PDB file of C-alpha atoms in Angstrom:
ATOM      1  CA  MET A 300       0.000   0.000   0.000  1.00 42.00           C
ATOM      2  CA  THR A 301       1.381   3.432  -0.959  1.00 42.00           C
ATOM      3  CA  LYS A 302       1.656   6.415   1.333  1.00 44.00           C
ATOM      4  CA  TRP A 303      -1.234   8.129  -0.444  1.00 45.00           C
ATOM      5  CA  ASP A 304      -3.456   5.036  -0.155  1.00 47.00           C
ATOM      6  CA  SER A 305      -2.674   4.859   3.549  1.00 44.00           C
ATOM      7  CA  GLU A 306      -3.681   8.508   4.069  1.00 47.00           C
ATOM      8  CA  ARG A 307      -6.832   8.040   2.019  1.00 49.00           C
ATOM      9  CA  ASN A 308      -7.876   4.884   3.878  1.00 47.00           C
ATOM     10  CA  SER A 309      -7.162   6.317   7.313  1.00 45.00           C
ATOM     11  CA  LYS A 310      -9.235   9.427   6.654  1.00 47.00           C
ATOM     12  CA  GLN A 311     -12.019   7.331   5.157  1.00 45.00           C
ATOM     13  CA  GLN A 312     -12.035   5.122   8.255  1.00 43.00           C
ATOM     14  CA  ARG A 313     -12.399   8.146  10.562  1.00 41.00           C
ATOM     15  CA  GLN A 314     -15.297   9.576   8.589  1.00 42.00           C
ATOM     16  CA  ASN A 315     -17.019   6.260   7.913  1.00 41.00           C
ATOM     17  CA  ASP A 316     -17.325   4.436  11.221  1.00 39.00           C
ATOM     18  CA  THR A 317     -20.942   5.370  11.959  1.00 36.00           C
ATOM     19  CA  SER A 318     -22.700   4.451   8.721  1.00 35.00           C
ATOM     20  CA  LEU A 319     -22.414   2.192   5.699  1.00 35.00           C
ATOM     21  CA  THR A 320     -24.141   4.685   3.431  1.00 36.00           C
ATOM     22  CA  TYR A 321     -20.798   6.068   2.237  1.00 39.00           C
ATOM     23  CA  PHE A 322     -19.952   2.864   0.412  1.00 40.00           C
ATOM     24  CA  PHE A 323     -22.897   2.824  -2.012  1.00 43.00           C
ATOM     25  CA  PRO A 324     -23.828   5.629  -4.408  1.00 43.00           C
ATOM     26  CA  PHE A 325     -27.554   4.903  -4.427  1.00 43.00           C
ATOM     27  CA  ILE A 326     -30.183   2.157  -4.313  1.00 45.00           C
ATOM     28  CA  ASP A 327     -33.074   3.765  -6.175  1.00 48.00           C
ATOM     29  CA  ASP A 328     -34.394   7.197  -7.086  1.00 51.00           C
ATOM     30  CA  LEU A 329     -35.692   7.823  -3.593  1.00 53.00           C
ATOM     31  CA  ASN A 330     -32.698   6.478  -1.690  1.00 64.00           C
ATOM     32  CA  CYS A 331     -29.480   8.196  -2.735  1.00 72.00           C
ATOM     33  CA  PHE A 332     -26.351   7.783  -0.705  1.00 74.00           C
ATOM     34  CA  ARG A 333     -23.395  10.077  -0.324  1.00 79.00           C
ATOM     35  CA  CYS A 334     -20.042   9.093  -1.863  1.00 80.00           C
ATOM     36  CA  PRO A 335     -17.013   8.998   0.458  1.00 81.00           C
ATOM     37  CA  TRP A 336     -15.035  12.203   0.927  1.00 77.00           C
ATOM     38  CA  ASP A 337     -12.371  11.107  -1.554  1.00 77.00           C
ATOM     39  CA  GLU A 338     -14.766   9.914  -4.267  1.00 81.00           C
ATOM     40  CA  TRP A 339     -16.952  11.603  -6.839  1.00 79.00           C
ATOM     41  CA  PRO A 340     -20.053  10.214  -8.650  1.00 80.00           C
ATOM     42  CA  ASN A 341     -19.727   9.327 -12.310  1.00 80.00           C
ATOM     43  CA  PRO A 342     -21.855  11.227 -14.878  1.00 79.00           C
ATOM     44  CA  GLU A 343     -24.543   8.525 -14.784  1.00 77.00           C
ATOM     45  CA  LYS A 344     -24.661   8.706 -10.951  1.00 77.00           C
ATOM     46  CA  SER A 345     -24.339   4.943 -10.870  1.00 77.00           C
ATOM     47  CA  LYS A 346     -21.132   4.561  -8.889  1.00 81.00           C
ATOM     48  CA  CYS A 347     -18.473   6.482  -7.038  1.00 84.00           C
ATOM     49  CA  LEU A 348     -15.098   7.175  -8.630  1.00 83.00           C
ATOM     50  CA  LEU A 349     -11.897   8.212  -6.922  1.00 84.00           C
ATOM     51  CA  LYS A 350     -11.308  11.955  -7.118  1.00 84.00           C
ATOM     52  CA  PRO A 351      -8.168  12.939  -9.002  1.00 85.00           C
ATOM     53  CA  THR A 352      -5.409  14.523  -6.962  1.00 84.00           C
ATOM     54  CA  GLU A 353      -3.646  17.764  -7.821  1.00 86.00           C
ATOM     55  CA  PHE A 354      -0.278  19.202  -6.842  1.00 87.00           C
ATOM     56  CA  LEU A 355       2.563  20.889  -8.696  1.00 88.00           C
ATOM     57  CA  SER A 356       4.341  17.822 -10.058  1.00 88.00           C
ATOM     58  CA  TYR A 357       7.482  17.258 -12.077  1.00 90.00           C
ATOM     59  CA  GLU A 358       5.275  15.335 -14.503  1.00 87.00           C
ATOM     60  CA  ASP A 359       3.226  18.429 -15.339  1.00 88.00           C
ATOM     61  CA  LEU A 360       4.359  20.749 -18.102  1.00 91.00           C
ATOM     62  CA  LEU A 361       4.146  23.684 -15.708  1.00 91.00           C
ATOM     63  CA  GLY A 362       6.248  21.933 -13.057  1.00 91.00           C
ATOM     64  CA  VAL A 363       8.860  20.777 -15.564  1.00 93.00           C
ATOM     65  CA  SER A 364       9.115  24.263 -17.087  1.00 94.00           C
ATOM     66  CA  LEU A 365       9.621  25.944 -13.720  1.00 93.00           C
ATOM     67  CA  ALA A 366      12.138  23.330 -12.561  1.00 94.00           C
ATOM     68  CA  THR A 367      14.123  23.592 -15.805  1.00 95.00           C
ATOM     69  CA  ALA A 368      14.205  27.385 -15.579  1.00 94.00           C
ATOM     70  CA  ALA A 369      15.379  27.188 -11.962  1.00 95.00           C
ATOM     71  CA  ILE A 370      18.205  24.722 -12.686  1.00 95.00           C
ATOM     72  CA  ILE A 371      19.463  26.564 -15.778  1.00 95.00           C
ATOM     73  CA  SER A 372      19.314  29.931 -14.009  1.00 93.00           C
ATOM     74  CA  SER A 373      21.246  28.606 -11.011  1.00 94.00           C
ATOM     75  CA  ILE A 374      24.176  27.708 -13.282  1.00 94.00           C
ATOM     76  CA  ILE A 375      24.582  31.242 -14.685  1.00 93.00           C
ATOM     77  CA  PRO A 376      26.528  32.666 -11.679  1.00 92.00           C
ATOM     78  CA  ALA A 377      28.974  29.729 -11.810  1.00 92.00           C
ATOM     79  CA  PRO A 378      31.238  31.108 -14.607  1.00 92.00           C
ATOM     80  CA  ILE A 379      31.536  34.450 -12.809  1.00 91.00           C
ATOM     81  CA  PHE A 380      32.370  32.673  -9.575  1.00 91.00           C
ATOM     82  CA  GLY A 381      34.981  30.542 -11.343  1.00 91.00           C
ATOM     83  CA  LEU A 382      36.556  33.610 -12.940  1.00 90.00           C
ATOM     84  CA  LEU A 383      36.801  35.430  -9.623  1.00 89.00           C
ATOM     85  CA  PHE A 384      38.253  32.330  -7.991  1.00 90.00           C
ATOM     86  CA  HIS A 385      40.889  31.967 -10.727  1.00 89.00           C
ATOM     87  CA  PHE A 386      41.973  35.620 -10.394  1.00 87.00           C
ATOM     88  CA  SER A 387      41.437  35.834  -6.636  1.00 85.00           C
ATOM     89  CA  ASN A 388      44.970  37.133  -5.976  1.00 86.00           C
ATOM     90  CA  THR A 389      44.799  39.995  -8.466  1.00 85.00           C
ATOM     91  CA  ALA A 390      44.305  43.635  -7.537  1.00 83.00           C
ATOM     92  CA  LEU A 391      40.907  44.073  -9.219  1.00 82.00           C
ATOM     93  CA  VAL A 392      39.330  41.061  -7.506  1.00 84.00           C
ATOM     94  CA  LYS A 393      40.710  42.082  -4.119  1.00 80.00           C
ATOM     95  CA  ALA A 394      39.367  45.603  -4.612  1.00 77.00           C
ATOM     96  CA  SER A 395      35.962  44.081  -5.438  1.00 77.00           C
ATOM     97  CA  ASN A 396      35.749  42.403  -2.000  1.00 78.00           C
ATOM     98  CA  TYR A 397      36.361  38.844  -3.166  1.00 83.00           C
ATOM     99  CA  SER A 398      34.751  37.044  -0.207  1.00 83.00           C
ATOM    100  CA  LEU A 399      31.537  39.050  -0.237  1.00 83.00           C
ATOM    101  CA  SER A 400      31.254  38.774  -4.028  1.00 86.00           C
ATOM    102  CA  CYS A 401      31.557  34.985  -3.947  1.00 88.00           C
ATOM    103  CA  PHE A 402      29.134  34.787  -1.068  1.00 86.00           C
ATOM    104  CA  LEU A 403      26.576  36.788  -3.036  1.00 88.00           C
ATOM    105  CA  LEU A 404      26.969  34.707  -6.213  1.00 91.00           C
ATOM    106  CA  ILE A 405      26.476  31.476  -4.257  1.00 92.00           C
ATOM    107  CA  SER A 406      23.406  32.848  -2.494  1.00 91.00           C
ATOM    108  CA  ILE A 407      21.839  33.883  -5.829  1.00 92.00           C
ATOM    109  CA  SER A 408      22.306  30.344  -7.161  1.00 93.00           C
ATOM    110  CA  LEU A 409      20.685  28.982  -4.011  1.00 93.00           C
ATOM    111  CA  CYS A 410      17.772  31.404  -4.488  1.00 92.00           C
ATOM    112  CA  PHE A 411      16.973  29.684  -7.786  1.00 94.00           C
ATOM    113  CA  LEU A 412      17.464  26.185  -6.387  1.00 93.00           C
ATOM    114  CA  CYS A 413      15.252  26.733  -3.331  1.00 91.00           C
ATOM    115  CA  SER A 414      12.253  26.960  -5.696  1.00 92.00           C
ATOM    116  CA  LEU A 415      12.662  23.230  -6.418  1.00 92.00           C
ATOM    117  CA  GLY A 416      11.398  22.511  -2.910  1.00 89.00           C
ATOM    118  CA  PHE A 417       7.945  23.732  -3.957  1.00 91.00           C
ATOM    119  CA  ILE A 418       7.684  21.256  -6.861  1.00 91.00           C
ATOM    120  CA  GLY A 419       6.788  17.612  -6.335  1.00 89.00           C
ATOM    121  CA  TYR A 420       4.702  15.728  -3.785  1.00 89.00           C
ATOM    122  CA  PRO A 421       4.439  17.890  -0.630  1.00 88.00           C
ATOM    123  CA  ASP A 422       5.463  15.393   2.049  1.00 85.00           C
ATOM    124  CA  HIS A 423       6.166  16.332   5.659  1.00 83.00           C
ATOM    125  CA  GLU A 424       9.896  16.998   5.194  1.00 83.00           C
ATOM    126  CA  LYS A 425       9.337  19.206   2.149  1.00 86.00           C
ATOM    127  CA  CYS A 426       6.620  21.212   3.904  1.00 83.00           C
ATOM    128  CA  LEU A 427       8.924  21.717   6.859  1.00 79.00           C
ATOM    129  CA  LEU A 428      11.967  22.870   4.896  1.00 82.00           C
ATOM    130  CA  ARG A 429      10.779  24.748   1.836  1.00 85.00           C
ATOM    131  CA  GLN A 430       9.589  27.985   3.462  1.00 81.00           C
ATOM    132  CA  VAL A 431      12.474  27.961   5.938  1.00 80.00           C
ATOM    133  CA  SER A 432      15.076  27.595   3.187  1.00 84.00           C
ATOM    134  CA  PHE A 433      13.319  30.247   1.107  1.00 86.00           C
ATOM    135  CA  GLY A 434      13.348  32.774   3.946  1.00 82.00           C
ATOM    136  CA  LEU A 435      16.933  32.118   5.047  1.00 82.00           C
ATOM    137  CA  ILE A 436      18.448  32.152   1.558  1.00 86.00           C
ATOM    138  CA  PHE A 437      16.641  35.268   0.367  1.00 86.00           C
ATOM    139  CA  SER A 438      17.347  37.226   3.541  1.00 82.00           C
ATOM    140  CA  LEU A 439      20.996  36.242   3.248  1.00 82.00           C
ATOM    141  CA  CYS A 440      21.118  37.329  -0.402  1.00 86.00           C
ATOM    142  CA  VAL A 441      19.463  40.699   0.211  1.00 85.00           C
ATOM    143  CA  ALA A 442      21.689  41.246   3.254  1.00 82.00           C
ATOM    144  CA  CYS A 443      24.751  40.700   1.045  1.00 82.00           C
ATOM    145  CA  ILE A 444      23.461  43.301  -1.405  1.00 84.00           C
ATOM    146  CA  LEU A 445      22.937  45.699   1.484  1.00 81.00           C
ATOM    147  CA  ALA A 446      26.500  44.993   2.587  1.00 79.00           C
ATOM    148  CA  LYS A 447      27.819  45.842  -0.871  1.00 78.00           C
ATOM    149  CA  THR A 448      25.881  49.087  -0.850  1.00 76.00           C
ATOM    150  CA  VAL A 449      27.425  49.928   2.515  1.00 75.00           C
ATOM    151  CA  MET A 450      30.860  49.216   1.048  1.00 72.00           C
ATOM    152  CA  THR A 451      30.063  51.770  -1.648  1.00 66.00           C
ATOM    153  CA  TRP A 452      29.443  54.399   0.994  1.00 65.00           C
ATOM    154  CA  LYS A 453      32.586  53.471   2.902  1.00 62.00           C
ATOM    155  CA  GLN A 454      34.846  53.534  -0.144  1.00 60.00           C
ATOM    156  CA  SER A 455      33.450  56.870  -1.250  1.00 56.00           C
ATOM    157  CA  LYS A 456      34.315  58.303   2.187  1.00 54.00           C
ATOM    158  CA  LYS A 457      30.948  60.041   2.304  1.00 52.00           C
ATOM    159  CA  MET A 458      30.045  58.886   5.814  1.00 52.00           C
ATOM    160  CA  ASP A 459      31.648  59.232   9.182  1.00 50.00           C
ATOM    161  CA  ASN A 460      32.831  56.329  11.313  1.00 52.00           C
ATOM    162  CA  ALA A 461      29.678  56.223  13.432  1.00 41.00           C
ATOM    163  CA  LYS A 462      27.356  55.800  10.449  1.00 49.00           C
ATOM    164  CA  SER A 463      29.715  53.256   8.909  1.00 53.00           C
ATOM    165  CA  LEU A 464      29.759  51.200  12.101  1.00 50.00           C
ATOM    166  CA  LEU A 465      25.967  51.382  12.359  1.00 48.00           C
ATOM    167  CA  LEU A 466      25.449  50.091   8.824  1.00 53.00           C
ATOM    168  CA  ASN A 467      28.008  47.339   9.366  1.00 55.00           C
ATOM    169  CA  TYR A 468      25.830  45.970  12.155  1.00 50.00           C
ATOM    170  CA  LEU A 469      22.726  46.639  10.064  1.00 52.00           C
ATOM    171  CA  TYR A 470      23.671  44.243   7.274  1.00 53.00           C
ATOM    172  CA  MET A 471      24.947  41.653   9.767  1.00 56.00           C
ATOM    173  CA  PHE A 472      21.661  41.686  11.704  1.00 55.00           C
ATOM    174  CA  PRO A 473      19.214  40.174   9.137  1.00 55.00           C
ATOM    175  CA  SER A 474      20.675  36.687   8.933  1.00 54.00           C
ATOM    176  CA  THR A 475      20.859  36.321  12.717  1.00 54.00           C
ATOM    177  CA  ALA A 476      17.321  37.622  13.188  1.00 53.00           C
ATOM    178  CA  ASN A 477      15.960  35.303  10.522  1.00 57.00           C
ATOM    179  CA  ILE A 478      17.623  32.265  12.117  1.00 58.00           C
ATOM    180  CA  VAL A 479      15.983  33.126  15.438  1.00 54.00           C
ATOM    181  CA  TYR A 480      12.636  33.582  13.679  1.00 56.00           C
ATOM    182  CA  HIS A 481      12.783  30.186  11.997  1.00 57.00           C
ATOM    183  CA  LEU A 482      13.762  28.498  15.244  1.00 57.00           C
ATOM    184  CA  ASP A 483      10.495  29.869  16.586  1.00 51.00           C
ATOM    185  CA  VAL A 484       8.634  28.556  13.524  1.00 56.00           C
ATOM    186  CA  SER A 485       9.936  25.061  14.259  1.00 58.00           C
ATOM    187  CA  GLY A 486       7.691  25.026  17.328  1.00 62.00           C
ATOM    188  CA  SER A 487       4.572  24.781  15.115  1.00 69.00           C
ATOM    189  CA  PRO A 488       5.840  23.415  11.790  1.00 74.00           C
ATOM    190  CA  PRO A 489       3.733  23.279   8.614  1.00 77.00           C
ATOM    191  CA  PHE A 490       2.316  19.957   7.491  1.00 79.00           C
ATOM    192  CA  PRO A 491       0.800  18.414   4.344  1.00 83.00           C
ATOM    193  CA  GLN A 492      -2.967  18.489   4.008  1.00 84.00           C
ATOM    194  CA  LEU A 493      -5.659  17.088   1.712  1.00 85.00           C
ATOM    195  CA  ASN A 494      -7.795  20.005   0.590  1.00 81.00           C
ATOM    196  CA  THR A 495     -11.271  19.424  -0.879  1.00 78.00           C
ATOM    197  CA  ALA A 496     -12.719  22.836   0.014  1.00 76.00           C
ATOM    198  CA  ASP A 497     -11.327  24.852  -2.903  1.00 73.00           C
ATOM    199  CA  LYS A 498     -12.386  22.411  -5.626  1.00 76.00           C
ATOM    200  CA  SER A 499     -14.984  19.815  -4.736  1.00 73.00           C
ATOM    201  CA  GLU A 500     -14.129  17.621  -7.734  1.00 76.00           C
ATOM    202  CA  LEU A 501     -10.417  17.436  -6.836  1.00 82.00           C
ATOM    203  CA  ILE A 502      -8.254  16.579  -3.860  1.00 84.00           C
ATOM    204  CA  ILE A 503      -5.589  19.256  -3.656  1.00 85.00           C
ATOM    205  CA  ILE A 504      -2.472  18.080  -1.835  1.00 86.00           C
ATOM    206  CA  ASP A 505      -0.599  21.055  -0.428  1.00 85.00           C
ATOM    207  CA  CYS A 506       1.259  22.282   2.622  1.00 85.00           C
ATOM    208  CA  ASN A 507      -0.497  24.162   5.376  1.00 82.00           C
ATOM    209  CA  ASP A 508       2.205  26.835   5.471  1.00 74.00           C
ATOM    210  CA  ARG A 509       0.285  29.991   4.566  1.00 71.00           C
ATOM    211  CA  SER A 510       0.002  31.087   8.167  1.00 69.00           C
ATOM    212  CA  VAL A 511       0.653  34.417   9.856  1.00 72.00           C
ATOM    213  CA  LYS A 512       4.323  33.434  10.158  1.00 73.00           C
ATOM    214  CA  PHE A 513       4.600  33.055   6.388  1.00 77.00           C
ATOM    215  CA  TRP A 514       3.311  36.571   5.788  1.00 79.00           C
ATOM    216  CA  ALA A 515       5.547  37.824   8.605  1.00 77.00           C
ATOM    217  CA  MET A 516       8.505  36.301   6.764  1.00 78.00           C
ATOM    218  CA  LEU A 517       7.495  38.090   3.563  1.00 82.00           C
ATOM    219  CA  GLY A 518       7.158  41.306   5.522  1.00 82.00           C
ATOM    220  CA  TYR A 519      10.632  40.781   6.933  1.00 80.00           C
ATOM    221  CA  LEU A 520      12.080  40.327   3.432  1.00 83.00           C
ATOM    222  CA  PHE A 521      10.168  43.377   2.237  1.00 86.00           C
ATOM    223  CA  LEU A 522      11.635  45.465   5.076  1.00 83.00           C
ATOM    224  CA  LEU A 523      15.140  44.244   4.347  1.00 82.00           C
ATOM    225  CA  ALA A 524      14.798  44.957   0.612  1.00 86.00           C
ATOM    226  CA  THR A 525      13.333  48.397   1.350  1.00 88.00           C
ATOM    227  CA  ILE A 526      16.352  49.292   3.494  1.00 83.00           C
ATOM    228  CA  SER A 527      18.665  48.131   0.711  1.00 83.00           C
ATOM    229  CA  PHE A 528      16.702  50.193  -1.814  1.00 86.00           C
ATOM    230  CA  ILE A 529      16.867  53.351   0.309  1.00 86.00           C
ATOM    231  CA  VAL A 530      20.609  53.009   0.973  1.00 81.00           C
ATOM    232  CA  ALA A 531      21.334  52.316  -2.720  1.00 81.00           C
ATOM    233  CA  PHE A 532      19.083  55.195  -3.795  1.00 83.00           C
ATOM    234  CA  LEU A 533      20.958  57.612  -1.557  1.00 80.00           C
ATOM    235  CA  ALA A 534      24.266  56.322  -2.955  1.00 75.00           C
ATOM    236  CA  ARG A 535      23.259  56.586  -6.623  1.00 72.00           C
ATOM    237  CA  LYS A 536      24.818  60.059  -7.079  1.00 71.00           C
ATOM    238  CA  LEU A 537      28.259  59.098  -5.840  1.00 65.00           C
ATOM    239  CA  PRO A 538      31.176  59.403  -8.296  1.00 60.00           C
ATOM    240  CA  ASP A 539      31.249  57.112 -11.342  1.00 51.00           C
ATOM    241  CA  SER A 540      33.670  54.758  -9.653  1.00 49.00           C
ATOM    242  CA  PHE A 541      30.846  53.758  -7.346  1.00 47.00           C
ATOM    243  CA  ASN A 542      27.838  53.840  -9.706  1.00 58.00           C
ATOM    244  CA  GLU A 543      26.972  50.173  -9.046  1.00 73.00           C
ATOM    245  CA  ALA A 544      24.509  51.635  -6.538  1.00 76.00           C
ATOM    246  CA  GLN A 545      22.314  52.556  -9.502  1.00 80.00           C
ATOM    247  CA  PHE A 546      22.075  48.900 -10.518  1.00 83.00           C
ATOM    248  CA  ILE A 547      21.302  47.875  -6.950  1.00 84.00           C
ATOM    249  CA  THR A 548      18.547  50.499  -6.800  1.00 85.00           C
ATOM    250  CA  PHE A 549      16.801  49.106  -9.874  1.00 86.00           C
ATOM    251  CA  SER A 550      17.229  45.491  -8.752  1.00 87.00           C
ATOM    252  CA  MET A 551      15.681  46.215  -5.356  1.00 88.00           C
ATOM    253  CA  LEU A 552      12.839  48.093  -7.045  1.00 89.00           C
ATOM    254  CA  ALA A 553      12.174  45.079  -9.277  1.00 89.00           C
ATOM    255  CA  PHE A 554      12.465  42.743  -6.281  1.00 90.00           C
ATOM    256  CA  LEU A 555       9.881  44.699  -4.304  1.00 89.00           C
ATOM    257  CA  SER A 556       7.548  44.959  -7.321  1.00 91.00           C
ATOM    258  CA  VAL A 557       7.584  41.195  -7.836  1.00 90.00           C
ATOM    259  CA  TRP A 558       6.633  40.375  -4.253  1.00 89.00           C
ATOM    260  CA  LEU A 559       4.016  43.106  -4.054  1.00 89.00           C
ATOM    261  CA  SER A 560       2.406  41.631  -7.172  1.00 89.00           C
ATOM    262  CA  PHE A 561       2.651  38.142  -5.683  1.00 86.00           C
ATOM    263  CA  ILE A 562       0.298  38.928  -2.781  1.00 84.00           C
ATOM    264  CA  PRO A 563      -2.940  39.511  -4.761  1.00 86.00           C
ATOM    265  CA  ALA A 564      -2.003  36.859  -7.339  1.00 85.00           C
ATOM    266  CA  SER A 565      -1.430  34.257  -4.622  1.00 82.00           C
ATOM    267  CA  LEU A 566      -4.688  35.035  -2.859  1.00 80.00           C
ATOM    268  CA  SER A 567      -6.701  34.700  -6.071  1.00 83.00           C
ATOM    269  CA  ALA A 568      -5.080  31.442  -7.293  1.00 81.00           C
ATOM    270  CA  GLN A 569      -6.218  27.957  -6.324  1.00 82.00           C
ATOM    271  CA  GLY A 570      -4.676  24.512  -6.201  1.00 80.00           C
ATOM    272  CA  LYS A 571      -1.307  23.931  -7.760  1.00 85.00           C
ATOM    273  CA  TYR A 572      -1.373  27.395  -9.319  1.00 88.00           C
ATOM    274  CA  THR A 573      -0.963  28.945  -5.871  1.00 87.00           C
ATOM    275  CA  VAL A 574       2.351  27.110  -5.487  1.00 89.00           C
ATOM    276  CA  ALA A 575       3.271  27.899  -9.099  1.00 90.00           C
ATOM    277  CA  MET A 576       2.761  31.608  -8.404  1.00 91.00           C
ATOM    278  CA  GLU A 577       5.207  31.468  -5.487  1.00 90.00           C
ATOM    279  CA  VAL A 578       7.763  29.574  -7.577  1.00 92.00           C
ATOM    280  CA  PHE A 579       7.406  32.146 -10.360  1.00 93.00           C
ATOM    281  CA  ALA A 580       7.839  34.992  -7.852  1.00 92.00           C
ATOM    282  CA  ILE A 581      11.003  33.319  -6.494  1.00 93.00           C
ATOM    283  CA  LEU A 582      12.457  32.943  -9.998  1.00 94.00           C
ATOM    284  CA  ALA A 583      11.490  36.466 -11.090  1.00 93.00           C
ATOM    285  CA  SER A 584      12.943  38.143  -7.996  1.00 92.00           C
ATOM    286  CA  SER A 585      16.086  36.008  -8.273  1.00 93.00           C
ATOM    287  CA  TRP A 586      16.478  37.117 -11.886  1.00 93.00           C
ATOM    288  CA  ALA A 587      16.196  40.743 -10.762  1.00 89.00           C
ATOM    289  CA  LEU A 588      19.120  40.170  -8.396  1.00 89.00           C
ATOM    290  CA  LEU A 589      21.073  38.197 -11.007  1.00 91.00           C
ATOM    291  CA  ILE A 590      20.729  40.888 -13.691  1.00 89.00           C
ATOM    292  CA  CYS A 591      21.950  43.472 -11.201  1.00 84.00           C
ATOM    293  CA  MET A 592      24.999  41.379 -10.353  1.00 83.00           C
ATOM    294  CA  PHE A 593      25.681  40.694 -14.033  1.00 85.00           C
ATOM    295  CA  LEU A 594      25.738  44.423 -14.812  1.00 84.00           C
ATOM    296  CA  ILE A 595      28.135  44.991 -11.916  1.00 84.00           C
ATOM    297  CA  PHE A 596      30.456  42.067 -12.630  1.00 86.00           C
ATOM    298  CA  PHE A 597      30.550  42.314 -16.430  1.00 87.00           C
ATOM    299  CA  PRO A 598      33.104  45.199 -16.613  1.00 84.00           C
ATOM    300  CA  LYS A 599      35.345  43.397 -14.146  1.00 85.00           C
ATOM    301  CA  CYS A 600      35.131  40.096 -16.005  1.00 87.00           C
ATOM    302  CA  PHE A 601      35.914  41.893 -19.258  1.00 87.00           C
ATOM    303  CA  ILE A 602      39.041  43.424 -17.719  1.00 86.00           C
ATOM    304  CA  LEU A 603      40.149  40.100 -16.248  1.00 86.00           C
ATOM    305  CA  LEU A 604      39.844  38.340 -19.598  1.00 88.00           C
ATOM    306  CA  PHE A 605      40.730  40.941 -22.212  1.00 87.00           C
ATOM    307  CA  ARG A 606      42.451  43.893 -20.509  1.00 84.00           C
ATOM    308  CA  PRO A 607      44.956  42.379 -18.051  1.00 82.00           C
ATOM    309  CA  GLU A 608      47.053  45.562 -18.099  1.00 80.00           C
ATOM    310  CA  MET A 609      44.218  47.287 -16.205  1.00 80.00           C
ATOM    311  CA  ASN A 610      44.316  44.643 -13.475  1.00 77.00           C
ATOM    312  CA  SER A 611      47.019  46.196 -11.349  1.00 73.00           C
ATOM    313  CA  LYS A 612      47.125  48.183  -8.159  1.00 72.00           C
ATOM    314  CA  GLU A 613      48.883  51.096  -9.838  1.00 71.00           C
ATOM    315  CA  TYR A 614      46.232  51.372 -12.543  1.00 71.00           C
ATOM    316  CA  LEU A 615      43.411  51.175 -10.033  1.00 66.00           C
ATOM    317  CA  MET A 616      44.920  53.906  -7.864  1.00 67.00           C
ATOM    318  CA  ARG A 617      45.648  56.099 -10.886  1.00 65.00           C
ATOM    319  CA  ASN A 618      42.088  55.814 -12.205  1.00 60.00           C
ATOM    320  CA  LYS A 619      40.291  55.836  -8.886  1.00 56.00           C
ATOM    321  CA  ASP A 620      38.744  59.236  -9.432  1.00 50.00           C
ATOM    322  CA  LYS A 621      38.192  58.906 -13.183  1.00 50.00           C
ATOM    323  CA  GLY A 622      35.386  56.328 -13.073  1.00 47.00           C
ATOM    324  CA  ALA A 623      37.177  53.866 -15.369  1.00 44.00           C
ATOM    325  CA  ILE A 624      36.430  50.877 -13.165  1.00 46.00           C
ATOM    326  CA  ASN A 625      33.444  50.162 -10.973  1.00 45.00           C
ATOM    327  CA  LYS A 626      34.564  49.093  -7.524  1.00 43.00           C
ATOM    328  CA  PHE A 627      32.692  47.430  -4.711  1.00 39.00           C
TER     329      PHE A 627
END
């Protein structure tokens, strides 16, 4: 007996102990009997048929398309990461904050891959981990972007030591706070459920994870992205050497727009399309971050590959105020 058959039989047993009328569709025109909760009458009303089940599966075209897009997109940061790793001892890569750059590229790849947890049969382990991994990875990614924006301010020498120290703690805070939040979530973890309320002709298998804590997590991400947007917006008019803040501003604006659009779309969708909307929002917001990072890293990758004479400490110091190279 499969896991699904076991769940179906156990629920049928609980609802069916008091009467035998659930087992027979009808006897005659005056004596009709209700089908079991997991069955549906055939068009002739002569017998009960098992209701089809619905969840976002890898066998569906929609599920396969989203999974393929997530896997392919997660590979895109890999060449940039490999290039930075190969030239990690050069002046340009060191000036670009090598550790933070690699950390951000890895977190963007994980942002794409975390969407795979929403595709497939929603068992207990997947329900428990998918929202937690989504919240931790995205908060980490946005915190890294906030850190890079702070580095822009520090390198431009436009802030005093007190403000610099404050923002250093500001971009270190989100990851710690989110870990504490998800430890609290573990006290009442989400669980898989069989939903027949939305569509009476289907059994929708989903996770009961759309609680107040889920929306609190989205609000937390929204707050973190808003702070990043404000800091990047204020830094957009710094000298050309630091104009990566403009890219960060647009990426945070796109990030916020995606998740603001997700709220009404998610509330209006039903069944597997509710999960598909969240997966699409994850991929779209991840692409907003990836495009921003591509625009920032492309000039540096071009110099590393085709203009090695510009990859020296002397050249960087000589052109620091000319805007020839974007620096983190």
